[in-house]
Structures are given as C-alpha cells and as structure tokens.
Amino acid sequence: MTPAVERLERTDDGPLVAIVIPCFQVARHIAGVIRSIPRRYRMIICVDDGSRDGTAEAIANVADPRVTLIRHARNLGVGGAMKTGYMEAMRRGAEICVKMDGDGQMSGEHLDELVTPLSQGVADYAKGNRFVDLRALRRMPRGRLVGNALLSFASKLASGYWNMLDVNNGFTAVQTAVLRRMDFERLSDRYFFETSVLIELNILRSAVVDVEMPARYDDEQSSLRIARVLFTFPGLLLRGLLRRVYWRYLIEDFGVASVCVLTGVPVMAFGVTFGVMHWIESIRTGMAATPGTVFVAALPVIIGFQLLLTALLLDVVSSSACKRHRETPVA
C-alpha cells in the first residue's frame, strides 16, 4: 500500500534527491544498503517487488524515518518497481532520482559522485561505470565480466551512447525533469529496463555522463539468467535500435546519416537477394554464375555496407555521452 504523500522541500544543500531501491528477495542485504546511505539524503523509496523472503519486514525493521515502503502484490520486474518508485518520487517533489539496487552491490558512499554531475547541470543522467577500476574488474566474476562486455556493446548500438563503458550498470541518477518527458510505457518492466531508459534518453537528446563506480561482489546471487538474455534481449535490442533510428534520424534530424541508412539498406538488400537467387539457381542447374552476375551481386553489397558503416560512424560521432572520473587524491 502506498502511504500518504509527504512532500519535502529543497534545502540550501542542493536539489532534493530521492533514492529509489527496487527490492526483490534481498532480505539479507537491504538493511545494510539503507544504512550506507548518508543522512543528508532525506528521501528513500523502497519498492518491495513481490518478495517472499521477508524483504518488507527487513526494511521495516531498519526503522529509518527517511524510508517509504511500497509493496507490489506480485512481481513486476525491476523496471516495474522503478516506475513505481519514480512516480512516487516525483509526487513527493524530488528533483533527482537515484536507482540503487538492494542486493548490496552498490554502496551509498558513492552517491555524491553520482549526483554531482546532475546537481551541477553537467548532465541529465549519470551512470556508474565498473570497467575503469582494474582492481574492481579482477573481483568481478569472469563469466559476468564477459557477458557484461558483450551486452554493453549491443546496448551501445541500440542506445547510441557509444562512449559509455558499462551500459548495463544499474547505479544511475536522472533529472526528474527528464523523467517527466519520458513515456513510461516505452520502458521495459524487466531486465532490459536500463537499456530502454538509455534509448529514450537518446531520443530526447539527453546528456549522459559516465562516473567511475567500483562494484562489490559478495554472496549475492544474480537473478538474471543467460538463457533469458540470449532469447529475449536480441529482439528487444533490435526493436530499440529501430525505434531510435526512426525518431532520431528520420523524424527529428534528417541528415547525412539518414540518407546513408535509407540508401544503404535497400541497395545491400538488393545485392544479397540477387546473389542468393543466382546461387540457388547455380546449385539447381549445376552451372557456375558468370563473372558479370557475381559483380552485379557483390557491388551493391559492398556499396550498401559502406553506406551503413558511414551511418554507424556518424552515429558514434554524434553520441552525447561523456566520461567523468573521480579525482585521485595526491599522496
């Protein structure tokens, strides 16, 4: 049940920040996560997403007056929990919303670094980056490291934020003003949530910043399964890519990249189709295709590929993501 809305006022310390924590089966970790959040952060919204291990009770036992607990009767997924948390934060007057997982991989000691680019007006969205600190990478399980690298590349292609290293990191901060411009129906309810947010941010031309943020790996168990990624993410990534290309390059900003895509796709498709048809015909008749036939099939494929490659390079150049590193104290 959602409690009555209590709006907090902005203080001289900066914008009002809401820490939104999606919680599913994290009874062992959630208390430590809440206690790690500095006292200056006055709004913590925990969304218990249908947990059956006593997560809600563990949150209540912390007895922190900053915490608002919202319970889902059934599991909606991390995206569904975040939508609920974001809407509650906006109702309470938050100016910045932070997503912080409840499994103990993220520490409140890094909140200032994540929020600062937004409070200073440098970015609309900040995302943690675990891939800069080599010591953190050594602690990351090898399978998870490889999987994150591959998934990050595919997510870069779909989202258009090519300069980001850890696209699928869930430690994020976003300006509420940007959230209000988003269509929440377009955001995924499940594990594709972070990437779907980036796709919408790119369509809105939002500035995104990368913040070095070492992750911690203890005894938590990830609920993301390899089979689920292999069978669901490719389709979601392709759909997200097509949606972004449509809005960015065909509706909002029709330019050179748009011409390259609109020309390259049909030209390459013609070459592939023509070549496959004559290859099948050669197999059926036992007669090799003539050099001219091969040339007519290969040339459109080469030209189409070059046009699409040019569009890709233009997309990389236009990426509005930037990197931000922590200052290293002088010994």
PDB file of N, CA and C in Angstrom, residues 134-212:
ATOM      1  N   LEU A 134      40.636  -1.316 -12.481  1.00  0.00           N
ATOM      2  CA  LEU A 134      41.117  -2.669 -12.783  1.00  0.00           C
ATOM      3  C   LEU A 134      41.004  -3.589 -11.577  1.00  0.00           C
ATOM      4  N   ARG A 135      41.145  -3.030 -10.386  1.00  0.00           N
ATOM      5  CA  ARG A 135      41.011  -3.863  -9.195  1.00  0.00           C
ATOM      6  C   ARG A 135      39.590  -4.379  -9.054  1.00  0.00           C
ATOM      7  N   ALA A 136      38.613  -3.524  -9.406  1.00  0.00           N
ATOM      8  CA  ALA A 136      37.220  -3.968  -9.346  1.00  0.00           C
ATOM      9  C   ALA A 136      36.948  -5.036 -10.401  1.00  0.00           C
ATOM     10  N   LEU A 137      37.584  -4.894 -11.568  1.00  0.00           N
ATOM     11  CA  LEU A 137      37.377  -5.879 -12.628  1.00  0.00           C
ATOM     12  C   LEU A 137      37.901  -7.254 -12.221  1.00  0.00           C
ATOM     13  N   ARG A 138      39.001  -7.281 -11.482  1.00  0.00           N
ATOM     14  CA  ARG A 138      39.546  -8.569 -11.041  1.00  0.00           C
ATOM     15  C   ARG A 138      38.605  -9.257 -10.065  1.00  0.00           C
ATOM     16  N   ARG A 139      37.832  -8.479  -9.321  1.00  0.00           N
ATOM     17  CA  ARG A 139      36.900  -9.073  -8.359  1.00  0.00           C
ATOM     18  C   ARG A 139      35.601  -9.517  -9.014  1.00  0.00           C
ATOM     19  N   MET A 140      35.332  -9.012 -10.213  1.00  0.00           N
ATOM     20  CA  MET A 140      34.099  -9.369 -10.905  1.00  0.00           C
ATOM     21  C   MET A 140      34.202 -10.788 -11.456  1.00  0.00           C
ATOM     22  N   PRO A 141      33.194 -11.637 -11.243  1.00  0.00           N
ATOM     23  CA  PRO A 141      33.225 -12.992 -11.798  1.00  0.00           C
ATOM     24  C   PRO A 141      33.485 -12.966 -13.304  1.00  0.00           C
ATOM     25  N   ARG A 142      34.342 -13.885 -13.785  1.00  0.00           N
ATOM     26  CA  ARG A 142      34.762 -13.862 -15.181  1.00  0.00           C
ATOM     27  C   ARG A 142      33.592 -13.967 -16.154  1.00  0.00           C
ATOM     28  N   GLY A 143      32.658 -14.868 -15.867  1.00  0.00           N
ATOM     29  CA  GLY A 143      31.503 -15.007 -16.752  1.00  0.00           C
ATOM     30  C   GLY A 143      30.677 -13.744 -16.824  1.00  0.00           C
ATOM     31  N   ARG A 144      30.515 -13.094 -15.676  1.00  0.00           N
ATOM     32  CA  ARG A 144      29.742 -11.856 -15.651  1.00  0.00           C
ATOM     33  C   ARG A 144      30.481 -10.744 -16.386  1.00  0.00           C
ATOM     34  N   LEU A 145      31.808 -10.735 -16.301  1.00  0.00           N
ATOM     35  CA  LEU A 145      32.598  -9.714 -16.981  1.00  0.00           C
ATOM     36  C   LEU A 145      32.452  -9.828 -18.490  1.00  0.00           C
ATOM     37  N   VAL A 146      32.597 -11.042 -19.015  1.00  0.00           N
ATOM     38  CA  VAL A 146      32.468 -11.251 -20.462  1.00  0.00           C
ATOM     39  C   VAL A 146      31.053 -10.946 -20.926  1.00  0.00           C
ATOM     40  N   GLY A 147      30.072 -11.435 -20.175  1.00  0.00           N
ATOM     41  CA  GLY A 147      28.683 -11.183 -20.544  1.00  0.00           C
ATOM     42  C   GLY A 147      28.353  -9.712 -20.544  1.00  0.00           C
ATOM     43  N   ASN A 148      28.846  -8.976 -19.541  1.00  0.00           N
ATOM     44  CA  ASN A 148      28.602  -7.537 -19.478  1.00  0.00           C
ATOM     45  C   ASN A 148      29.244  -6.810 -20.646  1.00  0.00           C
ATOM     46  N   ALA A 149      30.449  -7.237 -21.033  1.00  0.00           N
ATOM     47  CA  ALA A 149      31.142  -6.584 -22.144  1.00  0.00           C
ATOM     48  C   ALA A 149      30.362  -6.758 -23.450  1.00  0.00           C
ATOM     49  N   LEU A 150      29.912  -7.991 -23.719  1.00  0.00           N
ATOM     50  CA  LEU A 150      29.165  -8.242 -24.951  1.00  0.00           C
ATOM     51  C   LEU A 150      27.819  -7.519 -24.949  1.00  0.00           C
ATOM     52  N   LEU A 151      27.141  -7.588 -23.806  1.00  0.00           N
ATOM     53  CA  LEU A 151      25.836  -6.940 -23.706  1.00  0.00           C
ATOM     54  C   LEU A 151      25.972  -5.421 -23.772  1.00  0.00           C
ATOM     55  N   SER A 152      27.063  -4.890 -23.221  1.00  0.00           N
ATOM     56  CA  SER A 152      27.293  -3.453 -23.268  1.00  0.00           C
ATOM     57  C   SER A 152      27.470  -2.977 -24.703  1.00  0.00           C
ATOM     58  N   PHE A 153      28.217  -3.753 -25.522  1.00  0.00           N
ATOM     59  CA  PHE A 153      28.405  -3.350 -26.914  1.00  0.00           C
ATOM     60  C   PHE A 153      27.071  -3.328 -27.653  1.00  0.00           C
ATOM     61  N   ALA A 154      26.266  -4.385 -27.469  1.00  0.00           N
ATOM     62  CA  ALA A 154      24.971  -4.429 -28.141  1.00  0.00           C
ATOM     63  C   ALA A 154      24.076  -3.290 -27.660  1.00  0.00           C
ATOM     64  N   SER A 155      24.161  -2.969 -26.381  1.00  0.00           N
ATOM     65  CA  SER A 155      23.346  -1.888 -25.831  1.00  0.00           C
ATOM     66  C   SER A 155      23.805  -0.525 -26.340  1.00  0.00           C
ATOM     67  N   LYS A 156      25.115  -0.374 -26.575  1.00  0.00           N
ATOM     68  CA  LYS A 156      25.617   0.865 -27.163  1.00  0.00           C
ATOM     69  C   LYS A 156      25.012   1.085 -28.544  1.00  0.00           C
ATOM     70  N   LEU A 157      24.977   0.013 -29.331  1.00  0.00           N
ATOM     71  CA  LEU A 157      24.409   0.104 -30.676  1.00  0.00           C
ATOM     72  C   LEU A 157      22.949   0.504 -30.621  1.00  0.00           C
ATOM     73  N   ALA A 158      22.207  -0.088 -29.693  1.00  0.00           N
ATOM     74  CA  ALA A 158      20.777   0.201 -29.596  1.00  0.00           C
ATOM     75  C   ALA A 158      20.519   1.595 -29.042  1.00  0.00           C
ATOM     76  N   SER A 159      21.311   1.998 -28.042  1.00  0.00           N
ATOM     77  CA  SER A 159      21.046   3.268 -27.361  1.00  0.00           C
ATOM     78  C   SER A 159      21.717   4.465 -28.016  1.00  0.00           C
ATOM     79  N   GLY A 160      22.841   4.240 -28.689  1.00  0.00           N
ATOM     80  CA  GLY A 160      23.542   5.355 -29.313  1.00  0.00           C
ATOM     81  C   GLY A 160      24.538   6.052 -28.415  1.00  0.00           C
ATOM     82  N   TYR A 161      24.673   5.614 -27.170  1.00  0.00           N
ATOM     83  CA  TYR A 161      25.661   6.204 -26.268  1.00  0.00           C
ATOM     84  C   TYR A 161      26.947   5.392 -26.342  1.00  0.00           C
ATOM     85  N   TRP A 162      27.735   5.662 -27.370  1.00  0.00           N
ATOM     86  CA  TRP A 162      28.893   4.833 -27.689  1.00  0.00           C
ATOM     87  C   TRP A 162      30.060   5.039 -26.739  1.00  0.00           C
ATOM     88  N   ASN A 163      30.150   6.165 -26.074  1.00  0.00           N
ATOM     89  CA  ASN A 163      31.292   6.434 -25.210  1.00  0.00           C
ATOM     90  C   ASN A 163      31.155   5.839 -23.816  1.00  0.00           C
ATOM     91  N   MET A 164      30.031   5.225 -23.528  1.00  0.00           N
ATOM     92  CA  MET A 164      29.840   4.623 -22.215  1.00  0.00           C
ATOM     93  C   MET A 164      30.473   3.236 -22.182  1.00  0.00           C
ATOM     94  N   LEU A 165      31.096   2.920 -21.059  1.00  0.00           N
ATOM     95  CA  LEU A 165      31.781   1.635 -20.948  1.00  0.00           C
ATOM     96  C   LEU A 165      30.919   0.560 -20.306  1.00  0.00           C
ATOM     97  N   ASP A 166      30.089   0.942 -19.356  1.00  0.00           N
ATOM     98  CA  ASP A 166      29.314  -0.035 -18.576  1.00  0.00           C
ATOM     99  C   ASP A 166      27.833   0.281 -18.732  1.00  0.00           C
ATOM    100  N   VAL A 167      27.323   0.033 -19.935  1.00  0.00           N
ATOM    101  CA  VAL A 167      25.970   0.460 -20.283  1.00  0.00           C
ATOM    102  C   VAL A 167      24.918  -0.162 -19.374  1.00  0.00           C
ATOM    103  N   ASN A 168      25.153  -1.393 -18.923  1.00  0.00           N
ATOM    104  CA  ASN A 168      24.126  -2.109 -18.170  1.00  0.00           C
ATOM    105  C   ASN A 168      24.255  -1.959 -16.657  1.00  0.00           C
ATOM    106  N   ASN A 169      25.093  -1.040 -16.204  1.00  0.00           N
ATOM    107  CA  ASN A 169      25.213  -0.779 -14.776  1.00  0.00           C
ATOM    108  C   ASN A 169      23.909  -0.182 -14.258  1.00  0.00           C
ATOM    109  N   GLY A 170      23.430  -0.691 -13.112  1.00  0.00           N
ATOM    110  CA  GLY A 170      22.140  -0.259 -12.575  1.00  0.00           C
ATOM    111  C   GLY A 170      22.213   0.857 -11.561  1.00  0.00           C
ATOM    112  N   PHE A 171      23.405   1.405 -11.292  1.00  0.00           N
ATOM    113  CA  PHE A 171      23.548   2.505 -10.337  1.00  0.00           C
ATOM    114  C   PHE A 171      23.456   3.799 -11.136  1.00  0.00           C
ATOM    115  N   THR A 172      22.297   4.454 -11.125  1.00  0.00           N
ATOM    116  CA  THR A 172      22.054   5.586 -12.008  1.00  0.00           C
ATOM    117  C   THR A 172      21.393   6.734 -11.264  1.00  0.00           C
ATOM    118  N   ALA A 173      21.476   7.914 -11.870  1.00  0.00           N
ATOM    119  CA  ALA A 173      20.778   9.097 -11.362  1.00  0.00           C
ATOM    120  C   ALA A 173      20.207   9.852 -12.558  1.00  0.00           C
ATOM    121  N   VAL A 174      19.007  10.385 -12.420  1.00  0.00           N
ATOM    122  CA  VAL A 174      18.347  11.067 -13.529  1.00  0.00           C
ATOM    123  C   VAL A 174      17.616  12.302 -13.027  1.00  0.00           C
ATOM    124  N   GLN A 175      17.633  13.340 -13.838  1.00  0.00           N
ATOM    125  CA  GLN A 175      16.877  14.538 -13.513  1.00  0.00           C
ATOM    126  C   GLN A 175      15.376  14.240 -13.619  1.00  0.00           C
ATOM    127  N   THR A 176      14.618  14.677 -12.620  1.00  0.00           N
ATOM    128  CA  THR A 176      13.176  14.459 -12.661  1.00  0.00           C
ATOM    129  C   THR A 176      12.543  15.140 -13.873  1.00  0.00           C
ATOM    130  N   ALA A 177      13.096  16.287 -14.269  1.00  0.00           N
ATOM    131  CA  ALA A 177      12.574  16.991 -15.437  1.00  0.00           C
ATOM    132  C   ALA A 177      12.651  16.124 -16.689  1.00  0.00           C
ATOM    133  N   VAL A 178      13.691  15.289 -16.786  1.00  0.00           N
ATOM    134  CA  VAL A 178      13.823  14.382 -17.919  1.00  0.00           C
ATOM    135  C   VAL A 178      12.816  13.237 -17.796  1.00  0.00           C
ATOM    136  N   LEU A 179      12.644  12.718 -16.580  1.00  0.00           N
ATOM    137  CA  LEU A 179      11.677  11.639 -16.366  1.00  0.00           C
ATOM    138  C   LEU A 179      10.283  12.055 -16.804  1.00  0.00           C
ATOM    139  N   ARG A 180       9.923  13.311 -16.531  1.00  0.00           N
ATOM    140  CA  ARG A 180       8.579  13.782 -16.877  1.00  0.00           C
ATOM    141  C   ARG A 180       8.356  13.825 -18.382  1.00  0.00           C
ATOM    142  N   ARG A 181       9.422  13.882 -19.151  1.00  0.00           N
ATOM    143  CA  ARG A 181       9.303  13.910 -20.614  1.00  0.00           C
ATOM    144  C   ARG A 181       9.258  12.512 -21.213  1.00  0.00           C
ATOM    145  N   MET A 182       9.544  11.508 -20.403  1.00  0.00           N
ATOM    146  CA  MET A 182       9.586  10.134 -20.897  1.00  0.00           C
ATOM    147  C   MET A 182       8.200   9.505 -20.926  1.00  0.00           C
ATOM    148  N   ASP A 183       8.023   8.603 -21.886  1.00  0.00           N
ATOM    149  CA  ASP A 183       6.826   7.769 -21.941  1.00  0.00           C
ATOM    150  C   ASP A 183       7.137   6.479 -21.197  1.00  0.00           C
ATOM    151  N   PHE A 184       6.634   6.360 -19.967  1.00  0.00           N
ATOM    152  CA  PHE A 184       6.948   5.192 -19.150  1.00  0.00           C
ATOM    153  C   PHE A 184       6.473   3.891 -19.783  1.00  0.00           C
ATOM    154  N   GLU A 185       5.486   3.967 -20.659  1.00  0.00           N
ATOM    155  CA  GLU A 185       5.009   2.764 -21.331  1.00  0.00           C
ATOM    156  C   GLU A 185       6.078   2.178 -22.247  1.00  0.00           C
ATOM    157  N   ARG A 186       7.023   3.022 -22.665  1.00  0.00           N
ATOM    158  CA  ARG A 186       8.095   2.561 -23.555  1.00  0.00           C
ATOM    159  C   ARG A 186       9.237   1.915 -22.784  1.00  0.00           C
ATOM    160  N   LEU A 187       9.244   2.046 -21.464  1.00  0.00           N
ATOM    161  CA  LEU A 187      10.319   1.484 -20.660  1.00  0.00           C
ATOM    162  C   LEU A 187      10.010   0.041 -20.291  1.00  0.00           C
ATOM    163  N   SER A 188      10.998  -0.812 -20.383  1.00  0.00           N
ATOM    164  CA  SER A 188      10.808  -2.230 -20.097  1.00  0.00           C
ATOM    165  C   SER A 188      10.534  -2.456 -18.616  1.00  0.00           C
ATOM    166  N   ASP A 189       9.718  -3.450 -18.315  1.00  0.00           N
ATOM    167  CA  ASP A 189       9.430  -3.799 -16.930  1.00  0.00           C
ATOM    168  C   ASP A 189      10.463  -4.760 -16.354  1.00  0.00           C
ATOM    169  N   ARG A 190      11.266  -5.363 -17.206  1.00  0.00           N
ATOM    170  CA  ARG A 190      12.181  -6.406 -16.727  1.00  0.00           C
ATOM    171  C   ARG A 190      13.638  -5.939 -16.835  1.00  0.00           C
ATOM    172  N   TYR A 191      14.542  -6.864 -17.133  1.00  0.00           N
ATOM    173  CA  TYR A 191      15.968  -6.572 -17.066  1.00  0.00           C
ATOM    174  C   TYR A 191      16.477  -5.704 -18.201  1.00  0.00           C
ATOM    175  N   PHE A 192      15.631  -5.446 -19.180  1.00  0.00           N
ATOM    176  CA  PHE A 192      16.008  -4.545 -20.270  1.00  0.00           C
ATOM    177  C   PHE A 192      15.788  -3.091 -19.875  1.00  0.00           C
ATOM    178  N   PHE A 193      15.385  -2.859 -18.640  1.00  0.00           N
ATOM    179  CA  PHE A 193      14.983  -1.528 -18.192  1.00  0.00           C
ATOM    180  C   PHE A 193      16.079  -0.486 -18.421  1.00  0.00           C
ATOM    181  N   GLU A 194      17.319  -0.742 -17.952  1.00  0.00           N
ATOM    182  CA  GLU A 194      18.378   0.257 -18.064  1.00  0.00           C
ATOM    183  C   GLU A 194      18.637   0.639 -19.514  1.00  0.00           C
ATOM    184  N   THR A 195      18.670  -0.356 -20.405  1.00  0.00           N
ATOM    185  CA  THR A 195      18.915  -0.062 -21.812  1.00  0.00           C
ATOM    186  C   THR A 195      17.745   0.691 -22.431  1.00  0.00           C
ATOM    187  N   SER A 196      16.524   0.333 -22.065  1.00  0.00           N
ATOM    188  CA  SER A 196      15.361   1.028 -22.607  1.00  0.00           C
ATOM    189  C   SER A 196      15.344   2.485 -22.157  1.00  0.00           C
ATOM    190  N   VAL A 197      15.819   2.755 -20.948  1.00  0.00           N
ATOM    191  CA  VAL A 197      15.921   4.138 -20.478  1.00  0.00           C
ATOM    192  C   VAL A 197      16.914   4.907 -21.340  1.00  0.00           C
ATOM    193  N   LEU A 198      18.069   4.300 -21.632  1.00  0.00           N
ATOM    194  CA  LEU A 198      19.074   4.964 -22.452  1.00  0.00           C
ATOM    195  C   LEU A 198      18.552   5.249 -23.863  1.00  0.00           C
ATOM    196  N   ILE A 199      17.780   4.333 -24.414  1.00  0.00           N
ATOM    197  CA  ILE A 199      17.212   4.550 -25.751  1.00  0.00           C
ATOM    198  C   ILE A 199      16.290   5.766 -25.735  1.00  0.00           C
ATOM    199  N   GLU A 200      15.439   5.862 -24.715  1.00  0.00           N
ATOM    200  CA  GLU A 200      14.543   7.016 -24.611  1.00  0.00           C
ATOM    201  C   GLU A 200      15.327   8.300 -24.365  1.00  0.00           C
ATOM    202  N   LEU A 201      16.398   8.219 -23.576  1.00  0.00           N
ATOM    203  CA  LEU A 201      17.222   9.394 -23.331  1.00  0.00           C
ATOM    204  C   LEU A 201      17.865   9.888 -24.625  1.00  0.00           C
ATOM    205  N   ASN A 202      18.306   8.970 -25.467  1.00  0.00           N
ATOM    206  CA  ASN A 202      18.921   9.353 -26.736  1.00  0.00           C
ATOM    207  C   ASN A 202      17.903  10.024 -27.644  1.00  0.00           C
ATOM    208  N   ILE A 203      16.691   9.503 -27.666  1.00  0.00           N
ATOM    209  CA  ILE A 203      15.641  10.122 -28.474  1.00  0.00           C
ATOM    210  C   ILE A 203      15.370  11.541 -27.987  1.00  0.00           C
ATOM    211  N   LEU A 204      15.461  11.750 -26.665  1.00  0.00           N
ATOM    212  CA  LEU A 204      15.266  13.076 -26.077  1.00  0.00           C
ATOM    213  C   LEU A 204      16.521  13.933 -26.149  1.00  0.00           C
ATOM    214  N   ARG A 205      17.609  13.368 -26.663  1.00  0.00           N
ATOM    215  CA  ARG A 205      18.891  14.054 -26.785  1.00  0.00           C
ATOM    216  C   ARG A 205      19.418  14.515 -25.428  1.00  0.00           C
ATOM    217  N   SER A 206      19.302  13.657 -24.467  1.00  0.00           N
ATOM    218  CA  SER A 206      19.763  13.972 -23.117  1.00  0.00           C
ATOM    219  C   SER A 206      21.258  13.726 -22.989  1.00  0.00           C
ATOM    220  N   ALA A 207      21.914  14.560 -22.183  1.00  0.00           N
ATOM    221  CA  ALA A 207      23.351  14.401 -21.932  1.00  0.00           C
ATOM    222  C   ALA A 207      23.555  13.365 -20.840  1.00  0.00           C
ATOM    223  N   VAL A 208      24.413  12.399 -21.127  1.00  0.00           N
ATOM    224  CA  VAL A 208      24.668  11.288 -20.205  1.00  0.00           C
ATOM    225  C   VAL A 208      26.141  11.292 -19.821  1.00  0.00           C
ATOM    226  N   VAL A 209      26.422  11.048 -18.547  1.00  0.00           N
ATOM    227  CA  VAL A 209      27.798  11.057 -18.075  1.00  0.00           C
ATOM    228  C   VAL A 209      28.120   9.723 -17.413  1.00  0.00           C
ATOM    229  N   ASP A 210      29.348   9.274 -17.610  1.00  0.00           N
ATOM    230  CA  ASP A 210      29.869   8.043 -17.020  1.00  0.00           C
ATOM    231  C   ASP A 210      30.625   8.398 -15.744  1.00  0.00           C
ATOM    232  N   VAL A 211      30.332   7.734 -14.646  1.00  0.00           N
ATOM    233  CA  VAL A 211      31.007   8.009 -13.372  1.00  0.00           C
ATOM    234  C   VAL A 211      31.646   6.729 -12.862  1.00  0.00           C
ATOM    235  N   GLU A 212      32.944   6.787 -12.595  1.00  0.00           N
ATOM    236  CA  GLU A 212      33.643   5.613 -12.092  1.00  0.00           C
ATOM    237  C   GLU A 212      33.023   5.163 -10.771  1.00  0.00           C
TER     238      GLU A 212
END
